[in-house]
Short mmCIF file of C-alpha atoms in Angstrom, two decimals:
data_model
loop_
_atom_site.label_atom_id
_atom_site.label_comp_id
_atom_site.label_asym_id
_atom_site.label_seq_id
_atom_site.Cartn_x
_atom_site.Cartn_y
_atom_site.Cartn_z
CA UNK A 1 -63.02 57.09 24.35
CA UNK A 2 -59.82 56.07 22.43
CA UNK A 3 -59.03 53.59 25.18
CA UNK A 4 -62.58 52.23 25.07
CA UNK A 5 -62.42 51.91 21.27
CA UNK A 6 -59.16 50.01 21.54
CA UNK A 7 -60.77 47.53 23.94
CA UNK A 8 -63.66 47.00 21.54
CA UNK A 9 -61.34 46.59 18.56
CA UNK A 10 -59.20 44.01 20.32
CA UNK A 11 -62.30 41.94 21.10
CA UNK A 12 -62.98 41.61 17.39
CA UNK A 13 -59.60 42.00 15.68
CA UNK A 14 -56.22 40.32 15.85
CA UNK A 15 -53.12 41.96 14.39
CA UNK A 16 -51.54 40.02 11.54
CA UNK A 17 -47.84 39.69 10.75
CA UNK A 18 -48.12 43.04 9.04
CA UNK A 19 -48.08 45.95 11.48
CA UNK A 20 -50.91 47.77 9.71
CA UNK A 21 -53.21 44.82 8.79
CA UNK A 22 -55.82 43.56 11.25
CA UNK A 23 -58.04 40.49 10.84
CA UNK A 24 -61.55 40.45 12.30
CA UNK A 25 -62.90 37.26 13.84
CA UNK A 26 -65.49 37.25 11.04
CA UNK A 27 -62.58 36.81 8.58
CA UNK A 28 -62.40 40.33 7.14
CA UNK A 29 -58.94 41.94 6.85
CA UNK A 30 -58.61 45.73 7.21
CA UNK A 31 -55.79 48.26 7.26
CA UNK A 32 -55.34 50.59 10.23
CA UNK A 33 -52.08 52.54 10.44
CA UNK A 34 -50.49 52.80 13.84
CA UNK A 35 -51.07 56.09 15.63
CA UNK A 36 -54.10 57.09 13.54
CA UNK A 37 -56.75 55.87 15.97
CA UNK A 38 -59.23 53.08 15.38
CA UNK A 39 -61.69 54.72 12.99
CA UNK A 40 -61.48 52.22 10.13
CA UNK A 41 -61.77 49.20 12.39
CA UNK A 42 -64.55 50.74 14.47
CA UNK A 43 -66.54 51.52 11.33
CA UNK A 44 -66.36 47.85 10.37
CA UNK A 45 -67.57 46.81 13.83
CA UNK A 46 -70.46 49.29 13.74
CA UNK A 47 -71.53 48.19 10.26
CA UNK A 48 -71.00 44.44 10.49
CA UNK A 49 -71.34 43.78 14.24
CA UNK A 50 -73.99 46.22 15.48
CA UNK A 51 -74.71 44.10 18.54
CA UNK A 52 -71.52 45.43 20.14
CA UNK A 53 -73.28 48.65 21.19
CA UNK A 54 -75.93 46.76 23.18
CA UNK A 55 -73.26 44.62 24.75
CA UNK A 56 -71.34 47.73 25.82
CA UNK A 57 -74.42 49.44 27.26
CA UNK A 58 -75.97 46.52 29.13
CA UNK A 59 -73.15 44.07 29.56
CA UNK A 60 -75.32 41.52 27.72
CA UNK A 61 -75.43 40.60 24.04
CA UNK A 62 -78.30 41.90 21.94
CA UNK A 63 -81.29 39.61 21.53
CA UNK A 64 -82.73 41.51 18.58
CA UNK A 65 -83.17 39.94 15.18
CA UNK A 66 -81.48 36.53 15.16
CA UNK A 67 -78.20 37.78 16.61
CA UNK A 68 -76.97 35.84 19.63
CA UNK A 69 -73.72 35.28 21.53
CA UNK A 70 -73.11 32.34 19.21
CA UNK A 71 -73.17 34.43 16.04
CA UNK A 72 -72.07 37.79 17.42
CA UNK A 73 -68.76 37.56 15.57
CA UNK A 74 -70.38 36.71 12.24
CA UNK A 75 -70.68 39.61 9.83
CA UNK A 76 -74.06 41.09 9.03
CA UNK A 77 -73.76 40.08 5.37
CA UNK A 78 -73.03 36.46 6.34
CA UNK A 79 -75.94 36.46 8.78
CA UNK A 80 -78.12 37.72 5.96
CA UNK A 81 -77.11 34.78 3.75
CA UNK A 82 -77.56 32.38 6.65
CA UNK A 83 -81.01 33.77 7.46
CA UNK A 84 -82.33 33.38 3.92
CA UNK A 85 -80.93 29.85 3.53
CA UNK A 86 -82.43 28.75 6.83
CA UNK A 87 -85.80 30.34 6.05
CA UNK A 88 -86.06 28.86 2.55
CA UNK A 89 -84.66 25.40 3.33
CA UNK A 90 -86.05 24.68 6.78
CA UNK A 91 -89.33 26.44 6.00
CA UNK A 92 -89.55 24.80 2.55
CA UNK A 93 -90.19 28.09 0.81
CA UNK A 94 -89.88 28.62 -2.96
CA UNK A 95 -86.59 30.16 -4.05
CA UNK A 96 -88.48 33.23 -5.27
CA UNK A 97 -89.48 33.85 -1.64
CA UNK A 98 -86.37 36.02 -1.23
CA UNK A 99 -87.64 38.45 -3.89
CA UNK A 100 -91.26 38.66 -2.71
CA UNK A 101 -92.09 42.27 -1.66
CA UNK A 102 -94.44 40.98 1.03
CA UNK A 103 -91.61 38.94 2.54
CA UNK A 104 -89.39 42.02 2.77
CA UNK A 105 -92.21 43.97 4.36
CA UNK A 106 -92.09 41.72 7.43
CA UNK A 107 -88.38 40.94 7.77
CA UNK A 108 -85.23 42.88 8.54
CA UNK A 109 -83.11 40.61 6.33
CA UNK A 110 -81.35 42.36 3.50
CA UNK A 111 -82.35 41.82 -0.12
CA UNK A 112 -81.12 38.75 -1.99
CA UNK A 113 -81.90 37.38 -5.44
CA UNK A 114 -82.79 33.73 -5.85
CA UNK A 115 -79.71 33.35 -8.06
CA UNK A 116 -77.47 34.48 -5.20
CA UNK A 117 -79.38 32.26 -2.79
CA UNK A 118 -78.83 29.18 -4.97
CA UNK A 119 -75.14 30.05 -5.33
CA UNK A 120 -74.62 30.00 -1.58
CA UNK A 121 -76.85 26.94 -1.12
CA UNK A 122 -74.70 25.03 -3.61
CA UNK A 123 -71.54 25.99 -1.74
CA UNK A 124 -73.14 25.09 1.59
CA UNK A 125 -74.30 21.73 0.22
CA UNK A 126 -70.73 20.92 -0.80
CA UNK A 127 -69.46 21.80 2.68
CA UNK A 128 -72.15 19.69 4.35
CA UNK A 129 -71.24 16.76 2.11
CA UNK A 130 -67.64 17.10 3.31
CA UNK A 131 -68.79 17.18 6.93
CA UNK A 132 -70.93 14.07 6.46
CA UNK A 133 -68.02 12.37 4.70
CA UNK A 134 -65.85 13.03 7.77
CA UNK A 135 -68.66 12.02 10.14
CA UNK A 136 -69.57 8.71 8.48
CA UNK A 137 -67.69 5.80 10.07
CA UNK A 138 -66.19 2.94 8.11
CA UNK A 139 -69.28 0.79 8.78
CA UNK A 140 -72.85 1.96 8.36
CA UNK A 141 -76.33 0.92 7.21
CA UNK A 142 -78.07 2.14 4.06
CA UNK A 143 -81.84 2.71 4.01
CA UNK A 144 -83.35 2.83 0.52
CA UNK A 145 -86.81 3.58 -0.84
CA UNK A 146 -88.43 5.24 -3.84
CA UNK A 147 -91.03 7.98 -4.30
CA UNK A 148 -92.80 8.97 -7.50
CA UNK A 149 -94.21 12.40 -8.32
CA UNK A 150 -95.75 12.85 -11.73
CA UNK A 151 -93.43 11.12 -14.17
CA UNK A 152 -90.32 11.50 -12.00
CA UNK A 153 -89.16 8.69 -9.74
CA UNK A 154 -86.94 9.80 -6.85
CA UNK A 155 -84.64 7.52 -4.87
CA UNK A 156 -84.02 8.31 -1.22
CA UNK A 157 -80.90 7.11 0.58
CA UNK A 158 -80.29 7.50 4.31
CA UNK A 159 -77.25 6.30 6.23
CA UNK A 160 -77.56 5.03 9.80
CA UNK A 161 -74.52 4.49 11.97
CA UNK A 162 -73.59 3.73 15.55
CA UNK A 163 -72.70 6.66 17.80
CA UNK A 164 -72.54 7.56 21.46
CA UNK A 165 -75.40 10.04 21.44
CA UNK A 166 -78.87 10.57 19.94
CA UNK A 167 -80.25 7.26 21.18
CA UNK A 168 -77.13 5.30 20.21
CA UNK A 169 -77.41 5.85 16.47
CA UNK A 170 -77.41 8.73 14.01
CA UNK A 171 -78.96 9.14 10.59
CA UNK A 172 -78.14 11.41 7.66
CA UNK A 173 -79.75 11.95 4.28
CA UNK A 174 -77.24 11.04 1.58
CA UNK A 175 -79.36 11.56 -1.52
CA UNK A 176 -82.85 12.26 -2.80
CA UNK A 177 -82.79 12.45 -6.55
CA UNK A 178 -83.90 10.73 -9.76
CA UNK A 179 -81.85 7.90 -11.20
CA UNK A 180 -78.99 8.83 -13.49
CA UNK A 181 -80.97 7.22 -16.34
CA UNK A 182 -84.75 7.41 -15.99
CA UNK A 183 -85.33 4.91 -18.80
CA UNK A 184 -84.18 1.86 -16.85
CA UNK A 185 -84.83 0.77 -13.28
CA UNK A 186 -83.10 -2.58 -13.00
CA UNK A 187 -81.23 -3.74 -9.91
CA UNK A 188 -77.90 -3.01 -11.60
CA UNK A 189 -79.07 0.57 -12.29
CA UNK A 190 -79.86 1.00 -8.61
CA UNK A 191 -76.46 -0.39 -7.63
CA UNK A 192 -74.77 2.06 -10.00
CA UNK A 193 -76.74 4.89 -8.38
CA UNK A 194 -75.78 3.74 -4.87
CA UNK A 195 -72.10 3.49 -5.80
CA UNK A 196 -72.16 7.01 -7.22
CA UNK A 197 -73.77 8.45 -4.08
CA UNK A 198 -71.29 6.67 -1.83
CA UNK A 199 -68.37 8.02 -3.88
CA UNK A 200 -69.54 11.58 -3.10
CA UNK A 201 -68.79 10.80 0.56
CA UNK A 202 -65.53 8.94 -0.18
CA UNK A 203 -67.14 5.61 0.67
CA UNK A 204 -67.91 2.42 -1.24
CA UNK A 205 -69.99 -0.74 -0.90
CA UNK A 206 -67.40 -2.29 1.42
CA UNK A 207 -68.42 0.27 4.04
CA UNK A 208 -72.08 -0.81 3.93
CA UNK A 209 -72.83 -3.57 6.46
CA UNK A 210 -76.48 -3.98 5.41
CA UNK A 211 -79.35 -2.42 3.48
CA UNK A 212 -82.82 -1.82 4.92
CA UNK A 213 -85.66 -1.68 2.41
CA UNK A 214 -88.99 -3.15 1.38
CA UNK A 215 -89.12 -6.89 0.79
CA UNK A 216 -89.29 -6.53 -3.00
CA UNK A 217 -87.52 -8.64 -5.59
CA UNK A 218 -85.64 -5.56 -6.83
CA UNK A 219 -84.23 -4.85 -3.36
CA UNK A 220 -83.26 -8.51 -2.96
CA UNK A 221 -81.47 -8.38 -6.31
CA UNK A 222 -79.69 -5.18 -5.25
CA UNK A 223 -78.50 -6.90 -2.08
CA UNK A 224 -77.33 -9.93 -4.06
CA UNK A 225 -75.40 -7.80 -6.55
CA UNK A 226 -73.78 -5.83 -3.72
CA UNK A 227 -73.21 -9.01 -1.67
CA UNK A 228 -74.69 -7.18 1.30
CA UNK A 229 -77.40 -8.47 3.69
CA UNK A 230 -80.90 -7.04 3.22
CA UNK A 231 -82.96 -6.26 6.31
CA UNK A 232 -86.50 -6.58 5.02
CA UNK A 233 -88.63 -3.73 6.32
CA UNK A 234 -90.55 -5.11 9.33
CA UNK A 235 -93.35 -2.61 8.75
CA UNK A 236 -93.74 -3.84 5.17
CA UNK A 237 -93.75 -7.51 6.24
CA UNK A 238 -96.34 -6.83 8.92
CA UNK A 239 -98.62 -5.01 6.49
CA UNK A 240 -98.40 -7.93 4.07
CA UNK A 241 -99.34 -10.33 6.87
CA UNK A 242 -102.33 -8.28 8.02
CA UNK A 243 -103.51 -7.79 4.44
CA UNK A 244 -103.41 -11.56 3.93
CA UNK A 245 -105.36 -12.02 7.17
CA UNK A 246 -108.01 -9.53 6.01
CA UNK A 247 -108.35 -11.29 2.66
CA UNK A 248 -109.96 -14.16 4.58
CA UNK A 249 -112.59 -11.69 5.84
CA UNK A 250 -113.30 -10.19 2.43
CA UNK A 251 -116.98 -11.23 2.21
CA UNK A 252 -117.85 -9.55 5.51
CA UNK A 253 -115.71 -6.50 4.78
CA UNK A 254 -117.28 -6.06 1.36
CA UNK A 255 -120.73 -6.07 2.99
CA UNK A 256 -119.89 -3.27 5.39
CA UNK A 257 -118.03 -1.28 2.73
CA UNK A 258 -121.09 -1.45 0.47
CA UNK A 259 -123.34 -0.39 3.34
CA UNK A 260 -121.12 2.61 4.07
CA UNK A 261 -121.24 3.57 0.40
CA UNK A 262 -125.05 3.48 0.41
CA UNK A 263 -125.16 5.64 3.55
CA UNK A 264 -123.19 8.31 1.66
CA UNK A 265 -125.98 8.82 -0.88
CA UNK A 266 -127.67 12.22 -0.56
CA UNK A 267 -131.03 11.17 0.89
CA UNK A 268 -129.71 8.51 3.26
CA UNK A 269 -126.84 10.75 4.36
CA UNK A 270 -129.30 13.53 5.13
CA UNK A 271 -131.49 11.16 7.12
CA UNK A 272 -128.46 9.91 9.06
CA UNK A 273 -127.30 13.45 9.83
CA UNK A 274 -130.61 14.09 11.58
CA UNK A 275 -129.60 11.48 14.14
CA UNK A 276 -125.80 11.84 14.44
CA UNK A 277 -122.98 14.06 13.14
CA UNK A 278 -120.87 10.94 12.49
CA UNK A 279 -120.15 10.35 8.81
CA UNK A 280 -119.86 6.94 7.08
CA UNK A 281 -116.30 5.81 6.30
CA UNK A 282 -115.27 3.49 3.48
CA UNK A 283 -112.00 1.62 3.42
CA UNK A 284 -108.98 2.17 1.23
CA UNK A 285 -107.82 -1.30 0.26
CA UNK A 286 -104.20 -0.18 -0.07
CA UNK A 287 -104.13 0.81 3.63
CA UNK A 288 -105.56 -1.78 5.98
CA UNK A 289 -105.74 0.74 8.84
CA UNK A 290 -108.70 2.28 6.99
CA UNK A 291 -110.49 -1.06 7.39
CA UNK A 292 -110.23 -0.67 11.16
CA UNK A 293 -111.60 2.88 10.87
CA UNK A 294 -114.51 1.65 8.77
CA UNK A 295 -115.43 -1.12 11.23
CA UNK A 296 -115.12 1.23 14.19
CA UNK A 297 -117.40 3.77 12.51
CA UNK A 298 -119.96 1.08 11.67
CA UNK A 299 -120.11 0.02 15.32
CA UNK A 300 -120.57 3.67 16.33
CA UNK A 301 -123.39 4.08 13.79
CA UNK A 302 -125.11 0.77 14.60
CA UNK A 303 -127.54 2.23 17.21
CA UNK A 304 -128.78 4.74 14.62
CA UNK A 305 -129.29 2.21 11.82
CA UNK A 306 -132.33 0.51 13.39
CA UNK A 307 -134.51 3.30 11.99
CA UNK A 308 -133.46 2.26 8.47
CA UNK A 309 -134.88 -1.28 8.82
CA UNK A 310 -137.91 -0.44 6.70
CA UNK A 311 -136.08 1.63 4.11
CA UNK A 312 -136.28 -0.23 0.76
CA UNK A 313 -133.06 1.42 -0.42
CA UNK A 314 -131.08 0.02 2.49
CA UNK A 315 -132.89 -3.00 3.89
CA UNK A 316 -130.97 -5.48 1.72
CA UNK A 317 -127.61 -4.04 2.80
CA UNK A 318 -128.03 -3.99 6.58
CA UNK A 319 -125.88 -6.50 8.45
CA UNK A 320 -127.27 -9.33 10.55
CA UNK A 321 -126.58 -9.65 14.26
CA UNK A 322 -124.17 -12.49 13.49
CA UNK A 323 -122.29 -10.21 11.08
CA UNK A 324 -122.20 -7.53 13.76
CA UNK A 325 -120.73 -9.96 16.30
CA UNK A 326 -118.06 -11.07 13.82
CA UNK A 327 -117.18 -7.44 13.14
CA UNK A 328 -116.81 -6.75 16.85
CA UNK A 329 -114.34 -9.64 17.14
CA UNK A 330 -112.47 -8.47 14.04
CA UNK A 331 -112.29 -4.94 15.43
CA UNK A 332 -110.73 -6.24 18.67
CA UNK A 333 -108.14 -8.21 16.70
CA UNK A 334 -107.34 -5.28 14.42
CA UNK A 335 -106.97 -3.06 17.47
CA UNK A 336 -104.11 -5.25 18.69
CA UNK A 337 -102.56 -5.39 15.23
CA UNK A 338 -102.89 -1.64 14.86
CA UNK A 339 -100.95 -1.08 18.09
CA UNK A 340 -98.09 -3.12 16.62
CA UNK A 341 -98.18 -0.95 13.49
CA UNK A 342 -97.87 2.17 15.63
CA UNK A 343 -95.01 0.64 17.62
CA UNK A 344 -93.10 -0.29 14.45
CA UNK A 345 -93.14 3.35 13.38
CA UNK A 346 -91.37 4.59 16.50
CA UNK A 347 -87.83 5.83 15.95
CA UNK A 348 -86.49 4.03 19.03
CA UNK A 349 -87.55 0.53 17.94
CA UNK A 350 -84.78 -1.90 16.93
CA UNK A 351 -84.56 -5.35 15.35
CA UNK A 352 -84.90 -7.03 18.74
CA UNK A 353 -88.08 -5.10 19.52
CA UNK A 354 -89.57 -6.01 16.15
CA UNK A 355 -88.79 -9.69 16.76
CA UNK A 356 -90.51 -9.58 20.17
CA UNK A 357 -93.64 -8.04 18.63
CA UNK A 358 -93.73 -10.59 15.80
CA UNK A 359 -93.32 -13.52 18.21
CA UNK A 360 -96.18 -12.23 20.36
CA UNK A 361 -98.44 -11.87 17.32
CA UNK A 362 -97.57 -15.40 16.17
CA UNK A 363 -98.41 -16.74 19.62
CA UNK A 364 -101.74 -14.89 19.67
CA UNK A 365 -102.68 -15.58 16.04
CA UNK A 366 -100.94 -18.79 14.86
CA UNK A 367 -102.43 -18.47 11.38
CA UNK A 368 -100.61 -19.36 8.19
CA UNK A 369 -100.94 -15.84 6.79
CA UNK A 370 -98.92 -14.52 9.73
CA UNK A 371 -96.38 -17.36 9.70
CA UNK A 372 -95.77 -16.76 6.00
CA UNK A 373 -94.37 -13.29 6.67
CA UNK A 374 -93.38 -13.03 10.34
CA UNK A 375 -91.40 -16.18 11.14
CA UNK A 376 -87.61 -15.66 11.41
CA UNK A 377 -87.04 -18.18 8.60
CA UNK A 378 -89.98 -17.13 6.42
CA UNK A 379 -89.32 -17.30 2.69
CA UNK A 380 -89.67 -13.52 2.41
CA UNK A 381 -86.61 -12.98 4.65
CA UNK A 382 -83.55 -12.36 2.47
CA UNK A 383 -80.81 -12.66 5.12
CA UNK A 384 -82.19 -14.75 8.01
CA UNK A 385 -78.81 -15.46 9.62
CA UNK A 386 -77.86 -11.79 9.66
CA UNK A 387 -81.21 -10.67 11.10
CA UNK A 388 -81.44 -13.40 13.75
CA UNK A 389 -77.80 -12.86 14.70
CA UNK A 390 -78.29 -9.11 15.10
CA UNK A 391 -81.34 -9.79 17.27
CA UNK A 392 -79.25 -12.00 19.56
CA UNK A 393 -76.62 -9.28 19.89
CA UNK A 394 -79.30 -6.75 20.80
CA UNK A 395 -80.67 -9.19 23.36
CA UNK A 396 -77.15 -9.76 24.78
CA UNK A 397 -77.25 -13.41 23.76
CA UNK A 398 -74.01 -13.56 21.77
CA UNK A 399 -73.23 -16.94 23.32
CA UNK A 400 -76.20 -18.39 21.43
CA UNK A 401 -74.96 -17.31 17.99
CA UNK A 402 -74.68 -20.16 15.50
CA UNK A 403 -71.72 -20.57 13.18
CA UNK A 404 -73.81 -19.33 10.23
CA UNK A 405 -74.91 -16.26 12.19
CA UNK A 406 -71.34 -15.46 13.23
CA UNK A 407 -70.26 -15.68 9.58
CA UNK A 408 -73.13 -13.42 8.49
CA UNK A 409 -72.22 -10.82 11.12
CA UNK A 410 -68.52 -10.56 10.24
CA UNK A 411 -68.92 -6.90 9.17
CA UNK A 412 -70.18 -5.99 12.64
CA UNK A 413 -67.20 -7.40 14.51
CA UNK A 414 -64.91 -5.04 16.38
CA UNK A 415 -61.50 -6.29 17.46
CA UNK A 416 -60.58 -5.24 20.99
CA UNK A 417 -56.95 -4.34 21.66
CA UNK A 418 -56.20 -6.55 24.67
CA UNK A 419 -52.97 -4.68 25.34
CA UNK A 420 -55.03 -1.71 26.43
CA UNK A 421 -56.93 -3.65 29.09
CA UNK A 422 -56.34 -2.12 32.52
CA UNK A 423 -56.73 -5.45 34.29
CA UNK A 424 -53.77 -7.19 32.64
CA UNK A 425 -51.09 -8.44 35.09
CA UNK A 426 -48.24 -6.02 35.77
CA UNK A 427 -44.83 -6.56 37.34
CA UNK A 428 -45.78 -5.33 40.83
CA UNK A 429 -48.86 -7.58 41.17
CA UNK A 430 -48.76 -10.30 43.81
CA UNK A 431 -49.60 -13.94 43.09
CA UNK A 432 -53.29 -13.71 44.01
CA UNK A 433 -53.84 -10.59 41.91
CA UNK A 434 -52.15 -12.20 38.90
CA UNK A 435 -54.38 -15.28 39.22
CA UNK A 436 -57.55 -13.20 39.39
CA UNK A 437 -56.56 -11.00 36.44
CA UNK A 438 -55.77 -14.05 34.32
CA UNK A 439 -59.22 -15.43 35.09
CA UNK A 440 -60.85 -12.13 34.09
CA UNK A 441 -58.79 -12.06 30.90
CA UNK A 442 -60.07 -15.51 29.93
CA UNK A 443 -63.64 -14.26 30.35
CA UNK A 444 -63.10 -11.24 28.09
CA UNK A 445 -63.83 -11.99 24.46
CA UNK A 446 -61.33 -10.33 22.13
CA UNK A 447 -64.16 -10.15 19.58
CA UNK A 448 -67.04 -7.77 20.17
CA UNK A 449 -69.81 -6.38 17.99
CA UNK A 450 -70.98 -2.92 17.10
CA UNK A 451 -74.06 -1.64 18.88
CA UNK A 452 -76.70 -3.04 16.51
CA UNK A 453 -79.28 -0.37 17.30
CA UNK A 454 -78.19 1.43 14.13
CA UNK A 455 -79.52 -1.51 12.08
CA UNK A 456 -82.95 0.00 11.48
CA UNK A 457 -85.69 -2.68 11.23
CA UNK A 458 -87.87 -0.54 8.95
CA UNK A 459 -87.49 1.99 6.16
CA UNK A 460 -89.96 4.29 7.93
CA UNK A 461 -87.35 7.03 8.14
CA UNK A 462 -87.83 7.48 4.39
CA UNK A 463 -91.61 7.05 4.62
CA UNK A 464 -91.70 9.87 7.17
CA UNK A 465 -89.41 11.93 4.95
CA UNK A 466 -91.65 11.46 1.91
CA UNK A 467 -94.75 12.21 3.98
CA UNK A 468 -93.50 15.28 5.84
CA UNK A 469 -91.64 16.87 2.96
CA UNK A 470 -94.04 15.81 0.23
CA UNK A 471 -96.20 18.88 0.56
CA UNK A 472 -93.25 20.93 -0.72
CA UNK A 473 -94.03 19.47 -4.15
CA UNK A 474 -97.69 20.40 -4.18
CA UNK A 475 -97.46 24.12 -4.90
CA UNK A 476 -94.10 24.82 -6.46
CA UNK A 477 -92.25 21.54 -7.06
CA UNK A 478 -92.87 21.81 -10.81
CA UNK A 479 -90.85 25.03 -10.87
CA UNK A 480 -87.81 23.40 -9.28
CA UNK A 481 -85.23 21.27 -11.01
CA UNK A 482 -84.60 17.93 -9.27
CA UNK A 483 -81.12 19.18 -8.33
CA UNK A 484 -82.47 22.30 -6.61
CA UNK A 485 -85.15 20.29 -4.86
CA UNK A 486 -82.62 17.76 -3.57
CA UNK A 487 -80.36 20.58 -2.40
CA UNK A 488 -83.17 22.23 -0.45
CA UNK A 489 -84.32 19.02 1.25
CA UNK A 490 -80.74 17.89 1.83
CA UNK A 491 -79.97 21.05 3.81
CA UNK A 492 -83.25 20.82 5.71
CA UNK A 493 -82.84 17.20 6.84
CA UNK A 494 -79.12 17.57 7.57
CA UNK A 495 -79.67 20.82 9.47
CA UNK A 496 -77.36 19.73 12.30
CA UNK A 497 -74.34 19.90 9.97
CA UNK A 498 -74.41 23.63 9.23
CA UNK A 499 -74.68 26.86 11.16
CA UNK A 500 -73.96 30.58 10.79
CA UNK A 501 -70.24 30.01 11.35
CA UNK A 502 -69.99 27.66 8.37
CA UNK A 503 -72.01 30.07 6.21
CA UNK A 504 -69.69 32.86 7.33
CA UNK A 505 -66.63 30.86 6.22
CA UNK A 506 -68.24 30.32 2.82
CA UNK A 507 -69.04 34.03 2.47
CA UNK A 508 -65.49 35.01 3.40
CA UNK A 509 -64.10 32.74 0.69
CA UNK A 510 -66.50 34.04 -1.98
#
């Protein structure tokens, strides 16, 4: 047994410079005098690393609780902290969740007060900020958008940057908090907020190659003050174009919306339910996709509306056959437009893809309302040379870049060290080889560009963030300070930057 205990101890502990002091791989230092056995060290292993017994008996690590080979050298107390942070942040639970008796009834995690939880979350947030600071390259994109809850206006900032994994670009949440001063929301106030957030990550505006945001005057002013190109959200532009297109159909749409409203009245709704379980749908003018849903539902209900022809309450609101035919055509058109909306929300879409979709829509519907928003040189576009140049890079058409586009893309240029090229002539090369290498060298441009996939064409990453995390506000947001709320969502979204090992380091320093 002594020999077996020694083997176990040496798996977990390393002897320090002091003969009697041993340091566990979880960071804990303990004293064990030579020649007195391994009792003190073994007690630590039994108490803080209970999975060792299963490993010894079966030759495999324990799979109980959330212990795994990855965290087997993390102390039980650190795993407890890690477990609560993960549960509360990733699960979007209220901070008081750790003190709920019902929670403890169904978990083997140790007790923890919400004060202790917040203490460790604050320390973890600081460590994640350091990791993101180290991860962020010298050139990246900012995505900005706002979200209002009650009387509080939150600003969301994501960074997107080129990388060699995760579909060629990565994104991180930099901030989600109210403005420093909630009494003023001018462009200069936003710039001050952006500069402060960047300083947290040891970056400044010179590191930002572009900003993606809605095509609002405030965002354009922000870009002008920062002297940074603005990529107008393609999703926003497309919605403006479709809304303008639907404005031309307002008379017909108002007819069907009124009809749907009448069909919702108690008596008519009851009569309709006798024939079909389908319910009338009215549009929401702020979301044009609801117009498509309304038209589609009307067409589905049309066969059942013939029985209402003699109803005095409805006869004046029924549509003519000509109206019905126009609605069928409009539905077909909106179906195509809706597919573009869905495509623009995909995470893999880039500026080049958005340009292809816009060009196809312009070819299919060459109407002024679409040209006003979707043309490359439309007045709504803040930085046309930057956007069109980035599209050409994505389409591998760098040779077609104009002088203005090249100037606009200067932040995206990457200088190639020609001395590192493997096909440069060397002393032992013969004449023919030297000639061929010189020719290849002339074809290699010393100036290349970053992979422009990180230049997100929409601000949908923030729209999805607001949508998916918004329910966290519904039940308990009013009990959280903005700082605590930001901390919780920050750790949830940036989950890839922390694990049980980092939490263990924090616990060992505390």
